[in-house]
Structure formats: C-alpha cells, structure tokens
C-alpha cells in the first residue's frame, strides 16, 4: 500500500477527509450534487429575507451532511445560518475539490503514461 495521505478540506476549524479516488466518496459527492441541483429549482430567492437565508442554508447543509456525514454542516457553520458564509464556504469547497481532481488526474495520467509507455517499448523490442 502507498503512503498516500488523503486530502482534508479544512474549513472554519473543521478538518474533513475527502478522497477523490475513493468510490464511496465519489458516490456521496455525486448524490449530494444531484440533490443540490434538484433543490436549487425550488430555492427561495425573493420575498422574506429570513426564508431566503433558511432555504439556501438548508440546501448547503444537505450537501455537506451527504458527503461527510450527518451533523457535518452543524460543525462547519457552528449552528449559525448566514447566507454569505454559506456561499463563501461552498466556493471554498468547490476550489478544494478542483485541486483534488487536478492532483488525481495528474497522478492517473502519469501512471497511464508509465504503463502504456512501457507496453509500447516492450512491443517494439519483440518485433
């Protein structure tokens, strides 16, 4: 086994492991984004400000609880529903995931080049 250290998303003093190469993690991530897209169709964007904040907070909370486990959003937001914090936290998470994806893609491409390149060299030797 490798000595790979699973990346941790650190936000508001909370560290959350997120392994972009792990099937269970990716299935939870995919499920959370699908639910978010569905919920976004009914999010409150006009009218009572408190309802707008609650509507958005509920959507973002569901994302983190789905990916990292029930109660995660409570730890992240420390029980405070703040619209600005919801968006800033999500922006931070999106950037973190992008970095994880880039790291994973680079490692995958290097391995594929190593193995495919080796295979091509072996074929040339045996001609």
PDB file of N, CA and C in Angstrom, residues 33-124:
ATOM      1  N   UNK A  33     -24.517  16.482  -5.111  1.00  0.00           N
ATOM      2  CA  UNK A  33     -24.665  17.474  -6.182  1.00  0.00           C
ATOM      3  C   UNK A  33     -25.979  17.300  -6.933  1.00  0.00           C
ATOM      4  N   UNK A  34     -26.397  16.060  -7.136  1.00  0.00           N
ATOM      5  CA  UNK A  34     -27.677  15.811  -7.799  1.00  0.00           C
ATOM      6  C   UNK A  34     -28.827  16.366  -6.956  1.00  0.00           C
ATOM      7  N   UNK A  35     -28.767  16.143  -5.644  1.00  0.00           N
ATOM      8  CA  UNK A  35     -29.800  16.661  -4.748  1.00  0.00           C
ATOM      9  C   UNK A  35     -29.776  18.183  -4.727  1.00  0.00           C
ATOM     10  N   UNK A  36     -28.583  18.762  -4.739  1.00  0.00           N
ATOM     11  CA  UNK A  36     -28.453  20.218  -4.742  1.00  0.00           C
ATOM     12  C   UNK A  36     -29.084  20.811  -6.009  1.00  0.00           C
ATOM     13  N   UNK A  37     -28.815  20.187  -7.147  1.00  0.00           N
ATOM     14  CA  UNK A  37     -29.409  20.666  -8.402  1.00  0.00           C
ATOM     15  C   UNK A  37     -30.931  20.574  -8.367  1.00  0.00           C
ATOM     16  N   UNK A  38     -31.438  19.503  -7.787  1.00  0.00           N
ATOM     17  CA  UNK A  38     -32.889  19.340  -7.656  1.00  0.00           C
ATOM     18  C   UNK A  38     -33.463  20.404  -6.714  1.00  0.00           C
ATOM     19  N   UNK A  39     -32.824  20.585  -5.560  1.00  0.00           N
ATOM     20  CA  UNK A  39     -33.297  21.555  -4.571  1.00  0.00           C
ATOM     21  C   UNK A  39     -33.188  22.995  -5.073  1.00  0.00           C
ATOM     22  N   UNK A  40     -32.200  23.256  -5.916  1.00  0.00           N
ATOM     23  CA  UNK A  40     -31.995  24.619  -6.432  1.00  0.00           C
ATOM     24  C   UNK A  40     -33.188  25.101  -7.252  1.00  0.00           C
ATOM     25  N   UNK A  41     -33.956  24.170  -7.778  1.00  0.00           N
ATOM     26  CA  UNK A  41     -35.131  24.534  -8.581  1.00  0.00           C
ATOM     27  C   UNK A  41     -36.247  25.126  -7.721  1.00  0.00           C
ATOM     28  N   UNK A  42     -36.198  24.850  -6.425  1.00  0.00           N
ATOM     29  CA  UNK A  42     -37.258  25.342  -5.538  1.00  0.00           C
ATOM     30  C   UNK A  42     -36.734  26.294  -4.461  1.00  0.00           C
ATOM     31  N   UNK A  43     -35.462  26.686  -4.570  1.00  0.00           N
ATOM     32  CA  UNK A  43     -34.890  27.579  -3.567  1.00  0.00           C
ATOM     33  C   UNK A  43     -35.610  28.929  -3.598  1.00  0.00           C
ATOM     34  N   UNK A  44     -35.801  29.500  -2.440  1.00  0.00           N
ATOM     35  CA  UNK A  44     -36.471  30.800  -2.334  1.00  0.00           C
ATOM     36  C   UNK A  44     -35.445  31.894  -2.622  1.00  0.00           C
ATOM     37  N   UNK A  45     -35.760  32.747  -3.596  1.00  0.00           N
ATOM     38  CA  UNK A  45     -34.825  33.811  -3.983  1.00  0.00           C
ATOM     39  C   UNK A  45     -35.434  35.205  -3.858  1.00  0.00           C
ATOM     40  N   UNK A  46     -36.724  35.276  -3.592  1.00  0.00           N
ATOM     41  CA  UNK A  46     -37.399  36.570  -3.441  1.00  0.00           C
ATOM     42  C   UNK A  46     -38.316  36.525  -2.227  1.00  0.00           C
ATOM     43  N   UNK A  47     -38.570  37.700  -1.694  1.00  0.00           N
ATOM     44  CA  UNK A  47     -39.522  37.794  -0.589  1.00  0.00           C
ATOM     45  C   UNK A  47     -38.839  37.942   0.750  1.00  0.00           C
ATOM     46  N   UNK A  48     -39.360  37.228   1.722  1.00  0.00           N
ATOM     47  CA  UNK A  48     -38.893  37.298   3.102  1.00  0.00           C
ATOM     48  C   UNK A  48     -37.420  36.889   3.200  1.00  0.00           C
ATOM     49  N   UNK A  49     -36.586  37.790   3.693  1.00  0.00           N
ATOM     50  CA  UNK A  49     -35.136  37.558   3.765  1.00  0.00           C
ATOM     51  C   UNK A  49     -34.793  36.344   4.632  1.00  0.00           C
ATOM     52  N   UNK A  50     -35.491  36.184   5.731  1.00  0.00           N
ATOM     53  CA  UNK A  50     -35.233  35.042   6.612  1.00  0.00           C
ATOM     54  C   UNK A  50     -35.496  33.724   5.885  1.00  0.00           C
ATOM     55  N   UNK A  51     -36.561  33.680   5.095  1.00  0.00           N
ATOM     56  CA  UNK A  51     -36.885  32.464   4.338  1.00  0.00           C
ATOM     57  C   UNK A  51     -35.847  32.195   3.248  1.00  0.00           C
ATOM     58  N   UNK A  52     -35.341  33.254   2.636  1.00  0.00           N
ATOM     59  CA  UNK A  52     -34.289  33.111   1.617  1.00  0.00           C
ATOM     60  C   UNK A  52     -33.039  32.489   2.251  1.00  0.00           C
ATOM     61  N   UNK A  53     -32.636  33.034   3.392  1.00  0.00           N
ATOM     62  CA  UNK A  53     -31.447  32.526   4.087  1.00  0.00           C
ATOM     63  C   UNK A  53     -31.643  31.072   4.493  1.00  0.00           C
ATOM     64  N   UNK A  54     -32.781  30.760   5.093  1.00  0.00           N
ATOM     65  CA  UNK A  54     -33.059  29.390   5.538  1.00  0.00           C
ATOM     66  C   UNK A  54     -33.070  28.422   4.367  1.00  0.00           C
ATOM     67  N   UNK A  55     -33.683  28.827   3.274  1.00  0.00           N
ATOM     68  CA  UNK A  55     -33.774  27.977   2.090  1.00  0.00           C
ATOM     69  C   UNK A  55     -32.382  27.616   1.560  1.00  0.00           C
ATOM     70  N   UNK A  56     -31.520  28.610   1.453  1.00  0.00           N
ATOM     71  CA  UNK A  56     -30.155  28.365   0.978  1.00  0.00           C
ATOM     72  C   UNK A  56     -29.349  27.543   1.992  1.00  0.00           C
ATOM     73  N   UNK A  57     -29.461  27.901   3.255  1.00  0.00           N
ATOM     74  CA  UNK A  57     -28.734  27.195   4.310  1.00  0.00           C
ATOM     75  C   UNK A  57     -29.089  25.706   4.299  1.00  0.00           C
ATOM     76  N   UNK A  58     -30.366  25.403   4.151  1.00  0.00           N
ATOM     77  CA  UNK A  58     -30.805  24.003   4.137  1.00  0.00           C
ATOM     78  C   UNK A  58     -30.178  23.228   2.980  1.00  0.00           C
ATOM     79  N   UNK A  59     -30.091  23.862   1.817  1.00  0.00           N
ATOM     80  CA  UNK A  59     -29.503  23.200   0.648  1.00  0.00           C
ATOM     81  C   UNK A  59     -28.020  22.922   0.878  1.00  0.00           C
ATOM     82  N   UNK A  60     -27.282  23.942   1.295  1.00  0.00           N
ATOM     83  CA  UNK A  60     -25.844  23.762   1.516  1.00  0.00           C
ATOM     84  C   UNK A  60     -25.577  22.758   2.639  1.00  0.00           C
ATOM     85  N   UNK A  61     -26.368  22.806   3.684  1.00  0.00           N
ATOM     86  CA  UNK A  61     -26.196  21.869   4.798  1.00  0.00           C
ATOM     87  C   UNK A  61     -26.378  20.433   4.334  1.00  0.00           C
ATOM     88  N   UNK A  62     -27.367  20.219   3.496  1.00  0.00           N
ATOM     89  CA  UNK A  62     -27.634  18.883   2.982  1.00  0.00           C
ATOM     90  C   UNK A  62     -26.437  18.357   2.178  1.00  0.00           C
ATOM     91  N   UNK A  63     -25.780  19.239   1.433  1.00  0.00           N
ATOM     92  CA  UNK A  63     -24.602  18.842   0.649  1.00  0.00           C
ATOM     93  C   UNK A  63     -23.521  18.286   1.576  1.00  0.00           C
ATOM     94  N   UNK A  64     -23.162  19.047   2.597  1.00  0.00           N
ATOM     95  CA  UNK A  64     -22.075  18.632   3.489  1.00  0.00           C
ATOM     96  C   UNK A  64     -22.440  17.396   4.308  1.00  0.00           C
ATOM     97  N   UNK A  65     -23.688  17.322   4.750  1.00  0.00           N
ATOM     98  CA  UNK A  65     -24.120  16.157   5.522  1.00  0.00           C
ATOM     99  C   UNK A  65     -24.139  14.895   4.662  1.00  0.00           C
ATOM    100  N   UNK A  66     -24.480  15.032   3.390  1.00  0.00           N
ATOM    101  CA  UNK A  66     -24.496  13.881   2.487  1.00  0.00           C
ATOM    102  C   UNK A  66     -23.078  13.396   2.197  1.00  0.00           C
ATOM    103  N   UNK A  67     -22.174  14.310   1.952  1.00  0.00           N
ATOM    104  CA  UNK A  67     -20.801  13.937   1.594  1.00  0.00           C
ATOM    105  C   UNK A  67     -20.006  13.456   2.805  1.00  0.00           C
ATOM    106  N   UNK A  68     -20.083  14.195   3.898  1.00  0.00           N
ATOM    107  CA  UNK A  68     -19.195  13.944   5.041  1.00  0.00           C
ATOM    108  C   UNK A  68     -19.877  13.290   6.240  1.00  0.00           C
ATOM    109  N   UNK A  69     -21.187  13.163   6.209  1.00  0.00           N
ATOM    110  CA  UNK A  69     -21.897  12.529   7.310  1.00  0.00           C
ATOM    111  C   UNK A  69     -22.801  13.502   8.049  1.00  0.00           C
ATOM    112  N   UNK A  70     -23.864  12.956   8.586  1.00  0.00           N
ATOM    113  CA  UNK A  70     -24.858  13.741   9.319  1.00  0.00           C
ATOM    114  C   UNK A  70     -24.192  14.548  10.431  1.00  0.00           C
ATOM    115  N   UNK A  71     -24.576  15.808  10.534  1.00  0.00           N
ATOM    116  CA  UNK A  71     -24.053  16.681  11.573  1.00  0.00           C
ATOM    117  C   UNK A  71     -22.851  17.510  11.144  1.00  0.00           C
ATOM    118  N   UNK A  72     -22.326  17.232   9.956  1.00  0.00           N
ATOM    119  CA  UNK A  72     -21.150  17.971   9.483  1.00  0.00           C
ATOM    120  C   UNK A  72     -21.463  19.445   9.289  1.00  0.00           C
ATOM    121  N   UNK A  73     -22.614  19.741   8.721  1.00  0.00           N
ATOM    122  CA  UNK A  73     -22.952  21.151   8.474  1.00  0.00           C
ATOM    123  C   UNK A  73     -23.040  21.932   9.785  1.00  0.00           C
ATOM    124  N   UNK A  74     -23.516  21.283  10.818  1.00  0.00           N
ATOM    125  CA  UNK A  74     -23.597  21.921  12.143  1.00  0.00           C
ATOM    126  C   UNK A  74     -22.194  22.288  12.637  1.00  0.00           C
ATOM    127  N   UNK A  75     -21.235  21.390  12.407  1.00  0.00           N
ATOM    128  CA  UNK A  75     -19.848  21.666  12.808  1.00  0.00           C
ATOM    129  C   UNK A  75     -19.257  22.801  11.973  1.00  0.00           C
ATOM    130  N   UNK A  76     -19.525  22.777  10.678  1.00  0.00           N
ATOM    131  CA  UNK A  76     -18.968  23.793   9.778  1.00  0.00           C
ATOM    132  C   UNK A  76     -19.523  25.173  10.105  1.00  0.00           C
ATOM    133  N   UNK A  77     -20.843  25.259  10.208  1.00  0.00           N
ATOM    134  CA  UNK A  77     -21.491  26.560  10.398  1.00  0.00           C
ATOM    135  C   UNK A  77     -21.681  26.928  11.867  1.00  0.00           C
ATOM    136  N   UNK A  78     -21.339  25.995  12.747  1.00  0.00           N
ATOM    137  CA  UNK A  78     -21.436  26.222  14.196  1.00  0.00           C
ATOM    138  C   UNK A  78     -22.834  26.689  14.611  1.00  0.00           C
ATOM    139  N   UNK A  79     -23.846  26.102  13.957  1.00  0.00           N
ATOM    140  CA  UNK A  79     -25.229  26.392  14.301  1.00  0.00           C
ATOM    141  C   UNK A  79     -25.749  27.728  13.831  1.00  0.00           C
ATOM    142  N   UNK A  80     -24.983  28.428  13.015  1.00  0.00           N
ATOM    143  CA  UNK A  80     -25.380  29.767  12.568  1.00  0.00           C
ATOM    144  C   UNK A  80     -25.677  29.746  11.071  1.00  0.00           C
ATOM    145  N   UNK A  81     -26.880  30.136  10.713  1.00  0.00           N
ATOM    146  CA  UNK A  81     -27.270  30.210   9.300  1.00  0.00           C
ATOM    147  C   UNK A  81     -26.984  31.615   8.785  1.00  0.00           C
ATOM    148  N   UNK A  82     -25.965  31.732   7.955  1.00  0.00           N
ATOM    149  CA  UNK A  82     -25.564  33.021   7.401  1.00  0.00           C
ATOM    150  C   UNK A  82     -25.385  32.838   5.897  1.00  0.00           C
ATOM    151  N   UNK A  83     -26.140  33.564   5.114  1.00  0.00           N
ATOM    152  CA  UNK A  83     -26.140  33.396   3.663  1.00  0.00           C
ATOM    153  C   UNK A  83     -24.756  33.619   3.059  1.00  0.00           C
ATOM    154  N   UNK A  84     -24.093  34.678   3.461  1.00  0.00           N
ATOM    155  CA  UNK A  84     -22.752  34.977   2.942  1.00  0.00           C
ATOM    156  C   UNK A  84     -21.792  33.831   3.265  1.00  0.00           C
ATOM    157  N   UNK A  85     -21.846  33.350   4.503  1.00  0.00           N
ATOM    158  CA  UNK A  85     -20.972  32.252   4.909  1.00  0.00           C
ATOM    159  C   UNK A  85     -21.284  30.973   4.116  1.00  0.00           C
ATOM    160  N   UNK A  86     -22.554  30.748   3.825  1.00  0.00           N
ATOM    161  CA  UNK A  86     -22.929  29.575   3.024  1.00  0.00           C
ATOM    162  C   UNK A  86     -22.236  29.606   1.666  1.00  0.00           C
ATOM    163  N   UNK A  87     -22.315  30.752   0.993  1.00  0.00           N
ATOM    164  CA  UNK A  87     -21.710  30.867  -0.333  1.00  0.00           C
ATOM    165  C   UNK A  87     -20.184  30.828  -0.269  1.00  0.00           C
ATOM    166  N   UNK A  88     -19.592  31.512   0.701  1.00  0.00           N
ATOM    167  CA  UNK A  88     -18.131  31.512   0.825  1.00  0.00           C
ATOM    168  C   UNK A  88     -17.605  30.106   1.127  1.00  0.00           C
ATOM    169  N   UNK A  89     -18.315  29.389   1.972  1.00  0.00           N
ATOM    170  CA  UNK A  89     -17.916  28.027   2.318  1.00  0.00           C
ATOM    171  C   UNK A  89     -18.020  27.120   1.101  1.00  0.00           C
ATOM    172  N   UNK A  90     -19.100  27.257   0.358  1.00  0.00           N
ATOM    173  CA  UNK A  90     -19.263  26.422  -0.833  1.00  0.00           C
ATOM    174  C   UNK A  90     -18.202  26.759  -1.884  1.00  0.00           C
ATOM    175  N   UNK A  91     -17.915  28.038  -2.075  1.00  0.00           N
ATOM    176  CA  UNK A  91     -16.850  28.434  -3.009  1.00  0.00           C
ATOM    177  C   UNK A  91     -15.523  27.792  -2.607  1.00  0.00           C
ATOM    178  N   UNK A  92     -15.240  27.794  -1.312  1.00  0.00           N
ATOM    179  CA  UNK A  92     -14.017  27.191  -0.801  1.00  0.00           C
ATOM    180  C   UNK A  92     -14.000  25.687  -1.084  1.00  0.00           C
ATOM    181  N   UNK A  93     -15.136  25.031  -0.882  1.00  0.00           N
ATOM    182  CA  UNK A  93     -15.231  23.592  -1.131  1.00  0.00           C
ATOM    183  C   UNK A  93     -15.029  23.278  -2.611  1.00  0.00           C
ATOM    184  N   UNK A  94     -15.647  24.056  -3.483  1.00  0.00           N
ATOM    185  CA  UNK A  94     -15.505  23.844  -4.928  1.00  0.00           C
ATOM    186  C   UNK A  94     -14.037  23.962  -5.337  1.00  0.00           C
ATOM    187  N   UNK A  95     -13.348  24.945  -4.807  1.00  0.00           N
ATOM    188  CA  UNK A  95     -11.919  25.125  -5.115  1.00  0.00           C
ATOM    189  C   UNK A  95     -11.102  23.943  -4.594  1.00  0.00           C
ATOM    190  N   UNK A  96     -11.423  23.467  -3.400  1.00  0.00           N
ATOM    191  CA  UNK A  96     -10.742  22.304  -2.829  1.00  0.00           C
ATOM    192  C   UNK A  96     -10.944  21.071  -3.709  1.00  0.00           C
ATOM    193  N   UNK A  97     -12.176  20.838  -4.144  1.00  0.00           N
ATOM    194  CA  UNK A  97     -12.470  19.679  -4.994  1.00  0.00           C
ATOM    195  C   UNK A  97     -11.717  19.794  -6.321  1.00  0.00           C
ATOM    196  N   UNK A  98     -11.653  20.991  -6.855  1.00  0.00           N
ATOM    197  CA  UNK A  98     -10.917  21.202  -8.108  1.00  0.00           C
ATOM    198  C   UNK A  98      -9.442  20.821  -7.931  1.00  0.00           C
ATOM    199  N   UNK A  99      -8.855  21.200  -6.811  1.00  0.00           N
ATOM    200  CA  UNK A  99      -7.459  20.842  -6.533  1.00  0.00           C
ATOM    201  C   UNK A  99      -7.298  19.325  -6.397  1.00  0.00           C
ATOM    202  N   UNK A 100      -8.253  18.691  -5.723  1.00  0.00           N
ATOM    203  CA  UNK A 100      -8.216  17.231  -5.581  1.00  0.00           C
ATOM    204  C   UNK A 100      -8.317  16.557  -6.949  1.00  0.00           C
ATOM    205  N   UNK A 101      -9.201  17.061  -7.777  1.00  0.00           N
ATOM    206  CA  UNK A 101      -9.380  16.498  -9.121  1.00  0.00           C
ATOM    207  C   UNK A 101      -8.098  16.638  -9.934  1.00  0.00           C
ATOM    208  N   UNK A 102      -7.494  17.815  -9.902  1.00  0.00           N
ATOM    209  CA  UNK A 102      -6.252  18.034 -10.652  1.00  0.00           C
ATOM    210  C   UNK A 102      -5.145  17.097 -10.177  1.00  0.00           C
ATOM    211  N   UNK A 103      -5.007  16.965  -8.863  1.00  0.00           N
ATOM    212  CA  UNK A 103      -3.990  16.076  -8.296  1.00  0.00           C
ATOM    213  C   UNK A 103      -4.247  14.627  -8.724  1.00  0.00           C
ATOM    214  N   UNK A 104      -5.496  14.210  -8.654  1.00  0.00           N
ATOM    215  CA  UNK A 104      -5.861  12.852  -9.032  1.00  0.00           C
ATOM    216  C   UNK A 104      -5.640  12.612 -10.525  1.00  0.00           C
ATOM    217  N   UNK A 105      -6.076  13.549 -11.351  1.00  0.00           N
ATOM    218  CA  UNK A 105      -5.901  13.414 -12.802  1.00  0.00           C
ATOM    219  C   UNK A 105      -4.428  13.348 -13.176  1.00  0.00           C
ATOM    220  N   UNK A 106      -3.616  14.192 -12.557  1.00  0.00           N
ATOM    221  CA  UNK A 106      -2.177  14.186 -12.846  1.00  0.00           C
ATOM    222  C   UNK A 106      -1.542  12.852 -12.467  1.00  0.00           C
ATOM    223  N   UNK A 107      -1.880  12.339 -11.300  1.00  0.00           N
ATOM    224  CA  UNK A 107      -1.336  11.054 -10.853  1.00  0.00           C
ATOM    225  C   UNK A 107      -1.788   9.933 -11.784  1.00  0.00           C
ATOM    226  N   UNK A 108      -3.051   9.960 -12.174  1.00  0.00           N
ATOM    227  CA  UNK A 108      -3.584   8.941 -13.085  1.00  0.00           C
ATOM    228  C   UNK A 108      -2.859   8.996 -14.427  1.00  0.00           C
ATOM    229  N   UNK A 109      -2.727  10.189 -14.982  1.00  0.00           N
ATOM    230  CA  UNK A 109      -2.072  10.340 -16.280  1.00  0.00           C
ATOM    231  C   UNK A 109      -0.613   9.897 -16.231  1.00  0.00           C
ATOM    232  N   UNK A 110       0.079  10.200 -15.146  1.00  0.00           N
ATOM    233  CA  UNK A 110       1.470   9.758 -15.003  1.00  0.00           C
ATOM    234  C   UNK A 110       1.563   8.241 -14.974  1.00  0.00           C
ATOM    235  N   UNK A 111       0.659   7.615 -14.246  1.00  0.00           N
ATOM    236  CA  UNK A 111       0.674   6.148 -14.180  1.00  0.00           C
ATOM    237  C   UNK A 111       0.344   5.537 -15.535  1.00  0.00           C
ATOM    238  N   UNK A 112      -0.661   6.099 -16.190  1.00  0.00           N
ATOM    239  CA  UNK A 112      -1.028   5.565 -17.501  1.00  0.00           C
ATOM    240  C   UNK A 112       0.124   5.723 -18.483  1.00  0.00           C
ATOM    241  N   UNK A 113       0.782   6.850 -18.457  1.00  0.00           N
ATOM    242  CA  UNK A 113       1.927   7.075 -19.340  1.00  0.00           C
ATOM    243  C   UNK A 113       3.043   6.079 -19.023  1.00  0.00           C
ATOM    244  N   UNK A 114       3.245   5.845 -17.754  1.00  0.00           N
ATOM    245  CA  UNK A 114       4.281   4.904 -17.319  1.00  0.00           C
ATOM    246  C   UNK A 114       3.980   3.501 -17.845  1.00  0.00           C
ATOM    247  N   UNK A 115       2.744   3.043 -17.668  1.00  0.00           N
ATOM    248  CA  UNK A 115       2.398   1.683 -18.059  1.00  0.00           C
ATOM    249  C   UNK A 115       2.183   1.550 -19.557  1.00  0.00           C
ATOM    250  N   UNK A 116       1.525   2.502 -20.153  1.00  0.00           N
ATOM    251  CA  UNK A 116       1.302   2.448 -21.598  1.00  0.00           C
ATOM    252  C   UNK A 116       2.631   2.627 -22.322  1.00  0.00           C
ATOM    253  N   UNK A 117       3.434   3.560 -21.860  1.00  0.00           N
ATOM    254  CA  UNK A 117       4.750   3.778 -22.455  1.00  0.00           C
ATOM    255  C   UNK A 117       5.611   2.527 -22.359  1.00  0.00           C
ATOM    256  N   UNK A 118       5.560   1.850 -21.227  1.00  0.00           N
ATOM    257  CA  UNK A 118       6.315   0.615 -21.017  1.00  0.00           C
ATOM    258  C   UNK A 118       5.822  -0.461 -21.975  1.00  0.00           C
ATOM    259  N   UNK A 119       4.517  -0.558 -22.140  1.00  0.00           N
ATOM    260  CA  UNK A 119       3.922  -1.545 -23.035  1.00  0.00           C
ATOM    261  C   UNK A 119       4.371  -1.295 -24.473  1.00  0.00           C
ATOM    262  N   UNK A 120       4.402  -0.044 -24.900  1.00  0.00           N
ATOM    263  CA  UNK A 120       4.830   0.291 -26.261  1.00  0.00           C
ATOM    264  C   UNK A 120       6.296  -0.079 -26.468  1.00  0.00           C
ATOM    265  N   UNK A 121       7.142   0.172 -25.481  1.00  0.00           N
ATOM    266  CA  UNK A 121       8.565  -0.171 -25.596  1.00  0.00           C
ATOM    267  C   UNK A 121       8.738  -1.683 -25.706  1.00  0.00           C
ATOM    268  N   UNK A 122       7.962  -2.434 -24.928  1.00  0.00           N
ATOM    269  CA  UNK A 122       8.051  -3.893 -24.977  1.00  0.00           C
ATOM    270  C   UNK A 122       7.620  -4.428 -26.331  1.00  0.00           C
ATOM    271  N   UNK A 123       6.585  -3.850 -26.918  1.00  0.00           N
ATOM    272  CA  UNK A 123       6.119  -4.295 -28.232  1.00  0.00           C
ATOM    273  C   UNK A 123       7.186  -4.056 -29.287  1.00  0.00           C
ATOM    274  N   UNK A 124       7.879  -2.914 -29.224  1.00  0.00           N
ATOM    275  CA  UNK A 124       8.928  -2.612 -30.194  1.00  0.00           C
ATOM    276  C   UNK A 124      10.091  -3.588 -30.050  1.00  0.00           C
TER     277      UNK A 124
END
